[in-house]
Coordinates of C-alpha atoms and ligand atoms in Angstrom, one line a residue:
X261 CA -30.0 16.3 18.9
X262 CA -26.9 14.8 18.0
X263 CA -25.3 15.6 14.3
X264 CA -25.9 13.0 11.8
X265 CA -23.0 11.4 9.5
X266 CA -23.2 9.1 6.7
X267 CA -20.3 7.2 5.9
X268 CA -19.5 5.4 2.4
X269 CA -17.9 2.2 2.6
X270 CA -19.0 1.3 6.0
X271 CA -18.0 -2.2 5.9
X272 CA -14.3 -1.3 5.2
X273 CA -11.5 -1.2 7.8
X274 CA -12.0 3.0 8.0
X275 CA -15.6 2.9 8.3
X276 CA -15.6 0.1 11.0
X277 CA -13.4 2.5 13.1
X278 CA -14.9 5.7 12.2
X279 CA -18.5 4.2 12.8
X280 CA -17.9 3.2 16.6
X281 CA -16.1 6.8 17.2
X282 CA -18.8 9.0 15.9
X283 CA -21.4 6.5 17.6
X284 CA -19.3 7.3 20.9
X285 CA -19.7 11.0 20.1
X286 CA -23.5 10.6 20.3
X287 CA -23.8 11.2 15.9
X288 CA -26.5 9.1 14.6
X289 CA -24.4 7.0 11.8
X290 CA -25.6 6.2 8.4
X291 CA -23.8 4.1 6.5
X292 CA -23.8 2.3 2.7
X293 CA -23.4 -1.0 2.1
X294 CA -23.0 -2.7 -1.1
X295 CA -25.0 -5.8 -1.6
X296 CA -23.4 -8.8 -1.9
X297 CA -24.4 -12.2 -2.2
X298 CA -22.5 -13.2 1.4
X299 CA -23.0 -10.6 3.9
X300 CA -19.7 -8.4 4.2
X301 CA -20.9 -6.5 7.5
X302 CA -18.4 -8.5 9.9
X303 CA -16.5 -5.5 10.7
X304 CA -19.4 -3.7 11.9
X305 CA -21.7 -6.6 13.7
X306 CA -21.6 -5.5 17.1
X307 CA -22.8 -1.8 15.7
X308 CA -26.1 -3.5 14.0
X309 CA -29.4 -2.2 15.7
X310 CA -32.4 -4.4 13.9
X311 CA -34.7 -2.2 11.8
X312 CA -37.6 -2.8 14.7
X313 CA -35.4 -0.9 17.2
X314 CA -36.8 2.5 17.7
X315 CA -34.7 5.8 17.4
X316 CA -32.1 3.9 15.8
X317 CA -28.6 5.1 16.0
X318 CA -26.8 3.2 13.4
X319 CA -28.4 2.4 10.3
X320 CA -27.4 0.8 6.9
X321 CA -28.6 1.7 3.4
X322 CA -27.6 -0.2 0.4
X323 CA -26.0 1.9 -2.4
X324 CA -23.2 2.0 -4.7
X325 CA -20.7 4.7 -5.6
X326 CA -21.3 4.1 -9.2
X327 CA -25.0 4.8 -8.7
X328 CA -25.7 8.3 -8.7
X329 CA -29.3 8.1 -8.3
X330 CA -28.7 6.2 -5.8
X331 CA -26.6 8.3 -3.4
X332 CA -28.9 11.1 -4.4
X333 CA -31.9 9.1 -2.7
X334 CA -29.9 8.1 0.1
X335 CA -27.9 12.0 1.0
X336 CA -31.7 13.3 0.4
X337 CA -33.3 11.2 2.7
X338 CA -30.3 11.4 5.5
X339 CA -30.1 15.2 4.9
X340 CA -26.2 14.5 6.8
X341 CA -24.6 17.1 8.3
X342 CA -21.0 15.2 8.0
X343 CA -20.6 13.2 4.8
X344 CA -17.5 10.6 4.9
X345 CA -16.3 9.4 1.6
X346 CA -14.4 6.3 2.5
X347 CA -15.9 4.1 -0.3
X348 CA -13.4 2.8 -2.6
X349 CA -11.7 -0.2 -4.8
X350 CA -8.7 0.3 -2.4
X351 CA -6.3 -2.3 -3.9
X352 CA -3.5 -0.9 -5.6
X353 CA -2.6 -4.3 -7.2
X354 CA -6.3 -4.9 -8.3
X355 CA -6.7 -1.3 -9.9
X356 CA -4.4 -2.7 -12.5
X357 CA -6.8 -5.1 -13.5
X358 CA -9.8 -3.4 -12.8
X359 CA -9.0 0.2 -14.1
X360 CA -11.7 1.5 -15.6
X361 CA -14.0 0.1 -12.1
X362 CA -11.4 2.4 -10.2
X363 CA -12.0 4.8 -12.1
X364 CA -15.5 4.6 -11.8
X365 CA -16.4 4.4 -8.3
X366 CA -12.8 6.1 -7.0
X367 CA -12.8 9.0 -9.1
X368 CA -16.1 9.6 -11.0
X369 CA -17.3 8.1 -7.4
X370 CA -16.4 11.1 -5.4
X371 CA -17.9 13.6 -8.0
X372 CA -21.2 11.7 -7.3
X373 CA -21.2 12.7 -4.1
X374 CA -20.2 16.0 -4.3
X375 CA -22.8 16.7 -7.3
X376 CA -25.6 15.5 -5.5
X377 CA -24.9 17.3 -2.3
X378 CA -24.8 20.6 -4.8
X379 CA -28.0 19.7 -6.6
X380 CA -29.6 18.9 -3.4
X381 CA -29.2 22.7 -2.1
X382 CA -26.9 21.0 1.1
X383 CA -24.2 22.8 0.3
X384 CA -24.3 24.7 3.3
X385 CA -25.0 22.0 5.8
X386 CA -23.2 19.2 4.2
X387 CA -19.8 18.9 5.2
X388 CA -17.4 16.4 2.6
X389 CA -14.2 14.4 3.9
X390 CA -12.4 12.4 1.1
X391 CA -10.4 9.7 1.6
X392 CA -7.4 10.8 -0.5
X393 CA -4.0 9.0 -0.3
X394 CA -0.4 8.9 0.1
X395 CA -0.4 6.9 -3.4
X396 CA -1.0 10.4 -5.0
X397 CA 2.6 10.8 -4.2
X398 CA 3.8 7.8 -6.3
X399 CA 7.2 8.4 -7.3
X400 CA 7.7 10.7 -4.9
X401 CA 9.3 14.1 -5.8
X402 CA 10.2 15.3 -1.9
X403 CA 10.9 13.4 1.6
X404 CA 9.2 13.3 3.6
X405 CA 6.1 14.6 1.7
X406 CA 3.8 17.5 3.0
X407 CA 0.3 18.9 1.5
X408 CA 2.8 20.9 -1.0
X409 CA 4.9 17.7 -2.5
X410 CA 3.6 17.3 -6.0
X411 CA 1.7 14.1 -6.6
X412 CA 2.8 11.9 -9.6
X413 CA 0.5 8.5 -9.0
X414 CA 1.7 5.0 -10.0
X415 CA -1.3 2.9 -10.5
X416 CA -4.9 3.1 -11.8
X417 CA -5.8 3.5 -8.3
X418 CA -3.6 6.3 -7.3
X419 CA -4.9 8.0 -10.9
X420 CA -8.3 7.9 -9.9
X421 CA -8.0 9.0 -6.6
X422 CA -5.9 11.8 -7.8
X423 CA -9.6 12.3 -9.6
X424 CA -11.2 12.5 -6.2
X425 CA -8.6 14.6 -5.1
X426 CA -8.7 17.6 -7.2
X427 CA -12.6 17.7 -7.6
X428 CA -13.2 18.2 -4.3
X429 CA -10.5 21.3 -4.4
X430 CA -12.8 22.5 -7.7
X431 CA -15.9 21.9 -6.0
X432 CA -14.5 23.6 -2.6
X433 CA -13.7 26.3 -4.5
X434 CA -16.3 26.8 -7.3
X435 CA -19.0 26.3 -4.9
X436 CA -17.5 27.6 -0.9
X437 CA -18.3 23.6 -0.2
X438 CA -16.8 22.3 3.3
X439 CA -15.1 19.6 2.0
X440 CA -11.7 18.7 2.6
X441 CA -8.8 16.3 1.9
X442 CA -7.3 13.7 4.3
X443 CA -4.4 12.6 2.4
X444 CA -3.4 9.7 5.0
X445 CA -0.7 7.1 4.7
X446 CA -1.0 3.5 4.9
X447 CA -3.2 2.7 8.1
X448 CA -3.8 -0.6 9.4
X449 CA -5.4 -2.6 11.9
X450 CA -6.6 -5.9 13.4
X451 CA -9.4 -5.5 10.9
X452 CA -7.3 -4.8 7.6
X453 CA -8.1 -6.6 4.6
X454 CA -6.6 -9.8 4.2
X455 CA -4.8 -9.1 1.3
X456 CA -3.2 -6.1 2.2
X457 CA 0.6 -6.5 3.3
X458 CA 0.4 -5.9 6.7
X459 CA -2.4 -8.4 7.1
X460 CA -1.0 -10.6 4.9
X461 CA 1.7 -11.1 7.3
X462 CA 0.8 -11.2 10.4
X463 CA -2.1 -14.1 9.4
X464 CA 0.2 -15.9 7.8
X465 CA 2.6 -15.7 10.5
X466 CA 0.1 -17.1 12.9
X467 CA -1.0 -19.5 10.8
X468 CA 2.7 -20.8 10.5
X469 CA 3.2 -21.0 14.3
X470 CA 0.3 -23.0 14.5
X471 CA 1.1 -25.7 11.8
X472 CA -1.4 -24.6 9.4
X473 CA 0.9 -23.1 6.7
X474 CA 4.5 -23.8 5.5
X475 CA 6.0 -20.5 3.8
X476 CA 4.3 -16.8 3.6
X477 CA 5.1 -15.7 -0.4
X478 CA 5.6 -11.7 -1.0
X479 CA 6.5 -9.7 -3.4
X480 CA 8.8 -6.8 -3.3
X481 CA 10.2 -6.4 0.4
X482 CA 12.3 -3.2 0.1
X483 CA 9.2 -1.3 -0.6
X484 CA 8.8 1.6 2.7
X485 CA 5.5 2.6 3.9
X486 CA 5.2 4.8 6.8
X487 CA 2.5 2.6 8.8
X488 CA 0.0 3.6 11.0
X489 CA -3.4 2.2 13.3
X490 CA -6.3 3.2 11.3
X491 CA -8.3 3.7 15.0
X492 CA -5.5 6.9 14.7
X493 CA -6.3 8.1 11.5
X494 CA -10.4 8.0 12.0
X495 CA -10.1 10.6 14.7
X496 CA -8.1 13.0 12.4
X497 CA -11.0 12.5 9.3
X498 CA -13.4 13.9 12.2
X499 CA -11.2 16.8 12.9
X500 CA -11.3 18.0 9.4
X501 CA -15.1 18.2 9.7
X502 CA -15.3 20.2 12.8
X503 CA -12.7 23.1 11.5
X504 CA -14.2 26.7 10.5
X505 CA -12.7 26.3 7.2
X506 CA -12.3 23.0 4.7
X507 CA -8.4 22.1 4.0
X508 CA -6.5 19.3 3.3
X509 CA -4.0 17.7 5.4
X510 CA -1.1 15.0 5.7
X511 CA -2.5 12.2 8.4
X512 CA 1.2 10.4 9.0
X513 CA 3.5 9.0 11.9
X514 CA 6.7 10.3 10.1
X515 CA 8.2 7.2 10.3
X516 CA 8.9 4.5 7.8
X517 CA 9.7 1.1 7.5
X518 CA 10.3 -2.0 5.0
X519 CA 8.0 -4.6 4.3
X520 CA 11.1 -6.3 5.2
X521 CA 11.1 -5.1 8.9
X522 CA 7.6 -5.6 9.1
X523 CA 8.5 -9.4 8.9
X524 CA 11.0 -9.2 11.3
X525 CA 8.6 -7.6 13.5
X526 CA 5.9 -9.8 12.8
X527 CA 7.9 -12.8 13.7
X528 CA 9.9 -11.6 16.7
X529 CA 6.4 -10.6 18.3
X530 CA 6.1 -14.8 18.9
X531 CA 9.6 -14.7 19.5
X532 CA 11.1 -15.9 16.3
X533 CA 14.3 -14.4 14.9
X534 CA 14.3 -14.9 10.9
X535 CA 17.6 -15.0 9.3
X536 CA 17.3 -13.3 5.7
X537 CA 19.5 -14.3 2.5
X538 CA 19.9 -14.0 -1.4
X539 CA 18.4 -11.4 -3.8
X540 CA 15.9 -10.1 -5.5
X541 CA 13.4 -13.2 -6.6
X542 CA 15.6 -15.4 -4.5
X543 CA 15.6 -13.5 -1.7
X544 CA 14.2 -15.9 1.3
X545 CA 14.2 -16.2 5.4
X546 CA 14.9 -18.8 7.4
X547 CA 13.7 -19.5 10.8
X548 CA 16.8 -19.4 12.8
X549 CA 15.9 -19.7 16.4
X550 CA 13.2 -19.3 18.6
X551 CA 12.8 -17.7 22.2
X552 CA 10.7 -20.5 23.9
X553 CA 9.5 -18.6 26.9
X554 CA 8.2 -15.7 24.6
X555 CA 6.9 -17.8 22.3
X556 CA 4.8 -20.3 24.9
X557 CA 3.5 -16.6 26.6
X558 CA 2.5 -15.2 23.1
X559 CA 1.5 -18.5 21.2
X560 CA 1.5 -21.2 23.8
X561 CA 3.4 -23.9 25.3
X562 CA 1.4 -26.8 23.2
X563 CA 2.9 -24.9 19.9
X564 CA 6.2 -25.3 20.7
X565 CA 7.0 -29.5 19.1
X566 CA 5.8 -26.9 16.2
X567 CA 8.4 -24.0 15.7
X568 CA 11.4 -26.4 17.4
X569 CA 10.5 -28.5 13.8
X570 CA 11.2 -26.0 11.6
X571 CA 14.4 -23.9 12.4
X572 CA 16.6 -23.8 9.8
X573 CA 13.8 -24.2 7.2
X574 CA 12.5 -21.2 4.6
X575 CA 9.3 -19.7 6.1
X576 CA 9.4 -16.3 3.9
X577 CA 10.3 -16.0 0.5
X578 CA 9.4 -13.9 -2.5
X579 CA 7.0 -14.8 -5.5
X580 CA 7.2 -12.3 -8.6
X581 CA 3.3 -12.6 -8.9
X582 CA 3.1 -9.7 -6.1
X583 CA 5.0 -7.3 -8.1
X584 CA 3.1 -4.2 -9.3
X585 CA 3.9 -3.0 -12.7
X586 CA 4.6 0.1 -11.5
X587 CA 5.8 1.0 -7.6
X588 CA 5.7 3.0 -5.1
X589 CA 8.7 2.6 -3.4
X590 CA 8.7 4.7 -0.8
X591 CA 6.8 6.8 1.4
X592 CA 6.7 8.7 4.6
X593 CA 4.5 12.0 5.2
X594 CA 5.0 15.0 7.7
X595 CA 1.9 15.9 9.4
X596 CA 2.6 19.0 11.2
X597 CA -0.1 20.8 9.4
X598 CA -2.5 18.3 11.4
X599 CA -0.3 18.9 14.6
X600 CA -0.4 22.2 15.0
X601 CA -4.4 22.8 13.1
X602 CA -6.1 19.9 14.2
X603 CA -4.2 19.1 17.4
X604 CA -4.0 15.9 16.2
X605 CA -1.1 12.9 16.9
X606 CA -1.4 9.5 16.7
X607 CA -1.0 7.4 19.7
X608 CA 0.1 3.7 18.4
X609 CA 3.7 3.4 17.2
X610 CA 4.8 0.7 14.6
X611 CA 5.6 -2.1 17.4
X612 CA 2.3 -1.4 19.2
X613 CA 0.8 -1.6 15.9
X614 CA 2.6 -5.0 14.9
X615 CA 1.7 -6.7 18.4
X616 CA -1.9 -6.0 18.1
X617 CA -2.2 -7.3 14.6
X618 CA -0.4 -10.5 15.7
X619 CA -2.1 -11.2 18.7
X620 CA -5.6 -10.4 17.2
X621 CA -4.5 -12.9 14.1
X622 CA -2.9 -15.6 16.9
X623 CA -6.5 -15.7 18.5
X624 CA -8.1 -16.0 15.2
X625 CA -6.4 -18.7 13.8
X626 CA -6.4 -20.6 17.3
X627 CA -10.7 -20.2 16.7
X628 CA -10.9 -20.7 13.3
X629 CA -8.1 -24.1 13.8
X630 CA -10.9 -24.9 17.1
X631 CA -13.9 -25.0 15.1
X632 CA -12.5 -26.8 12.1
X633 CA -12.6 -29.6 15.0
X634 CA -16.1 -29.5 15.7
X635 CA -15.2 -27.5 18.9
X636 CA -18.1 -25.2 18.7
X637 CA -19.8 -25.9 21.8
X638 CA -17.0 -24.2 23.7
X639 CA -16.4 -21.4 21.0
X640 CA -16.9 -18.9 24.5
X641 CA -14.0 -19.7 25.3
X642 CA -12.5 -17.6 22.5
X643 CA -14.4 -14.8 23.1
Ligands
LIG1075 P1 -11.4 -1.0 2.6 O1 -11.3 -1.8 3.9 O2 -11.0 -1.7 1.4 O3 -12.9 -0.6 2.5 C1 -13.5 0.0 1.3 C2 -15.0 0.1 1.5 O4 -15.5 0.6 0.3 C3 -15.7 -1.2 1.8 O5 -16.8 -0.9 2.7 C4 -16.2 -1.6 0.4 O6 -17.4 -2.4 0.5 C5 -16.6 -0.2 -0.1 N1 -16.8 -0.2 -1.5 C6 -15.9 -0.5 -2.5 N2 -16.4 -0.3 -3.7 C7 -17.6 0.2 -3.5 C8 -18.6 0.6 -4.4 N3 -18.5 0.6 -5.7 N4 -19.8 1.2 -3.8 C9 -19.9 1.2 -2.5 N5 -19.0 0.8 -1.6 C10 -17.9 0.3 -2.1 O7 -10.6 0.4 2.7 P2 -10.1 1.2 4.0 O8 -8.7 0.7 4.3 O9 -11.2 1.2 5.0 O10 -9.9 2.6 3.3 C11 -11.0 3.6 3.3 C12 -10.8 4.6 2.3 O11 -9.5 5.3 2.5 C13 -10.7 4.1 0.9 O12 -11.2 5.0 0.0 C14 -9.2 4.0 0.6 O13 -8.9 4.0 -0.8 C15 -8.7 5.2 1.4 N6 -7.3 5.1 2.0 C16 -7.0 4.0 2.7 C17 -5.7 4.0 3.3 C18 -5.3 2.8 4.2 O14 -4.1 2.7 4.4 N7 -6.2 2.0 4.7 C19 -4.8 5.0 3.1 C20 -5.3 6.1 2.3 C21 -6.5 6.2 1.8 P3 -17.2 -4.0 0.7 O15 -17.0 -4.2 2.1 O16 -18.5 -4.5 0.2 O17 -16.0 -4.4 -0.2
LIG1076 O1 -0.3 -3.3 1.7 P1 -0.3 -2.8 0.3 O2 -1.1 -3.6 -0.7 O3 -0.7 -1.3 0.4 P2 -0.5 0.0 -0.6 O4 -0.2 -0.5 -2.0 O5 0.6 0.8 0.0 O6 -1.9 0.7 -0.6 C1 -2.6 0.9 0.6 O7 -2.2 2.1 1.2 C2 -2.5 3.3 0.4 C3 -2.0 4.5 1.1 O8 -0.7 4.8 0.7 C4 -4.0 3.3 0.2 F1 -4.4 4.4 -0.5 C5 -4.5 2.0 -0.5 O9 -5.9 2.1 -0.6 C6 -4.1 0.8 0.3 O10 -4.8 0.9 1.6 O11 1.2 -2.8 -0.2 C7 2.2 -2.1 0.5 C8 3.6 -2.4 -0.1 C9 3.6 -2.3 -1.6 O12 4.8 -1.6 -2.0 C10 3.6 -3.7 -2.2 O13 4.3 -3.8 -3.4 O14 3.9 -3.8 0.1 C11 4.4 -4.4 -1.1 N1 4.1 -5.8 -1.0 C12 5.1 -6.8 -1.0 N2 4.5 -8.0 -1.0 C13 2.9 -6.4 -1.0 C14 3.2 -7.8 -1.1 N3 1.7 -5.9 -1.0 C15 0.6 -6.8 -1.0 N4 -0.6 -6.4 -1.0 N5 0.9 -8.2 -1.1 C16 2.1 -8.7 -1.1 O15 2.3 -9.9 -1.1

């Protein structure tokens, strides 16, 4: 019999990834799923067995992390021997208008779970990973930051998860629970959120090769986040599960970069070179020139009357809406706990990171641009 996980937040980036590698490891994978009124499942599609499919592998409950009777029902009835806390309001920005939500269902959220495993009696068979966070770190008090830096959060976000955090410490050590930290740094990924920086750029970069945008607005560009591929960081959750004792531990490449260079990177991937200039709120780039060959390869040929159009115009500048009222501003972690105790390293680098986001958001737009024109009978074409 394989062992049996449930995952919260299922439907999120993390969950998508970690779903598909436990299923792989023969787990049977439980997940929750908020409901919404539009279904939110798209990252996990090709995972979905239909309810008449016997000995199901994959299956989906609805629940909410600011439900505790709920997640009692649902940890009773799956009786998991791997518990995944990945359910969150994950948006740093957002947490400052929704803070007493993040509070809610990021820190009190976490203590749900942990209470109800407790009160079920699964203490000893339920093993608890919780999504903790290189926001913890905030204004950061050491470089590069290990699982000893002191955390000083920034946001109601970070302040919450700093919640989560330290409960699961109490409860590890009140009760001899397995659970454990993974304080991982910012991981992305073809299926990122749309709002979140990475993502934000490299759609918007394909949607500007393609004619379907003008000018990608950020917010603060020097801000450094040491960026990783969330496909990475799932395997290192797993690892924390399947050590003798519970711990927590830095997930992190050790290397950082701007939201600047991420640009840069973004464009040169379709073989534009940006040309950056002013300040501050007037800080802007301009598309300076274009490597046709590179681009035709990456884009294609038919795009070109497009780019050729626009050098010398603005295509990234900065709009003080993004701000935060309070930053992070820079962050990059050391992970050689998880080196030398869970044997784990990540395999992407930044640009293998950057080229996969913009060729994944290239094909997208070039679908979604296809079947704005009615040219659905051919979608196979994209797939
Ligand atoms: P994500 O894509 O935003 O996914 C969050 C998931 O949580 C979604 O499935 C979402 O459901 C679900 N969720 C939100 N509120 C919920 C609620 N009240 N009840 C039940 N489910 C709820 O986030 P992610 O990038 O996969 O990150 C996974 C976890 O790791 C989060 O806890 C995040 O804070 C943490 N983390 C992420 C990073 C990173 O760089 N990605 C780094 C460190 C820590 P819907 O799909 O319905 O919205
Ligand atoms: O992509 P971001 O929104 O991610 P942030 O705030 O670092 O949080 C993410 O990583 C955390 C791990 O450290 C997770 F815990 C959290 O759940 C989430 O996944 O912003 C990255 C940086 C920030 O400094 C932000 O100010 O990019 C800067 N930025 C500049 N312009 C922008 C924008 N961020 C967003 N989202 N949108 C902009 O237009």
């Amino acid at each position: 019999m394989g062992k049996v996980a449930l995952i919260t937040g299922v439907t999120g980036q993390d969950g998508a990834y970690l779903s598909e590698y436990l299923l792989k490891l023969g787990y049977v994978v439980h997940g929750v799923k908020r409901r919404s009124s539009l279904f939110n499942t798209e990252r996990i599609d090709h995972l979905y067995e239909d309810p008449h499919v016997e000995n199901r592998n994959f299956i989906l409950h609805y629940g909410d992390m600011t439900d505790s009777l709920n997640l009692t029902r649902i940890i009773q009835e799956v009786q998991p021997d791997e518990i995944y806390n990945l359910a969150a309001m994950s948006h740093v920005k957002v947490s400052f208008d929704t803070p007493e939500y993040a509070a809610n269902a990021d820190g009190l959220g976490t203590l749900r779970i942990l209470e109800a495993v407790r009160l079920l009696g699964l203490t000893e068979k339920s093993r608890i990973y919780q999504a903790s966070t290189s926001e913890l770190y905030g204004w950061v008090r050491e470089v590069p930051q290990t699982e000893r830096t002191p955390f000083y959060p920034r946001s109601p976000y970070a302040v919450a998860k700093l919640y989560g955090y330290w409960i699961v410490v109490n409860y590890r050590e009140a009760y001899g629970m397995h659970a454990s930290n993974g304080i991982l740094f910012n991981h992305e990924s073809p299926l990122r959120g749309e709002t979140f920086v990475t993502r934000k750029i490299t759609r918007s970069v394909s949607k500007i090769v393609l004619g379907q945008e003008e000018c990608l607005y950020l917010g603060n560009l020097s801000a450094q986040r040491d960026w990783g591929h969330a496909r990475d960081y799932v395997r290192a959750m797993h690892a924390m599960l399947q050590q003798e004792r519970p711990d927590d531990y830095v997930i992190a490449t050790g290397v950082s970069a701007s939201v600047r260079d991420f640009v840069r990177m973004a464009f040169s991937e379709v073989g534009i070179t940006l040309c950056f200039e002013g300040n501050g709120t007037d800080e802007k780039a301009l598309l300076q020139a274009v490597d046709e060959s590179l681009f035709a390869e990456r884009v294609g040929a038919e795009y070109l009357s497009v780019v050729r159009d626009r050098v010398g115009d603005v295509v990234v500048a900065v709009d003080p809406r993004y701000f935060r009222p309070t930053e992070v501003d820079a962050l990059v972690g050391d992970a050689r706990k998880a080196r030398e105790v869970l044997g784990w390293k990540p395999e992407y680098d930044l640009p293998a990171l950057v080229r996969e986001m913009v060729a994944s958001d290239v094909k997208l737009m070039k679908r979604d641009a296809f079947l704005q024109a009615g040219g659905y009978k051919t979608l196979k074409y994209f797939e």
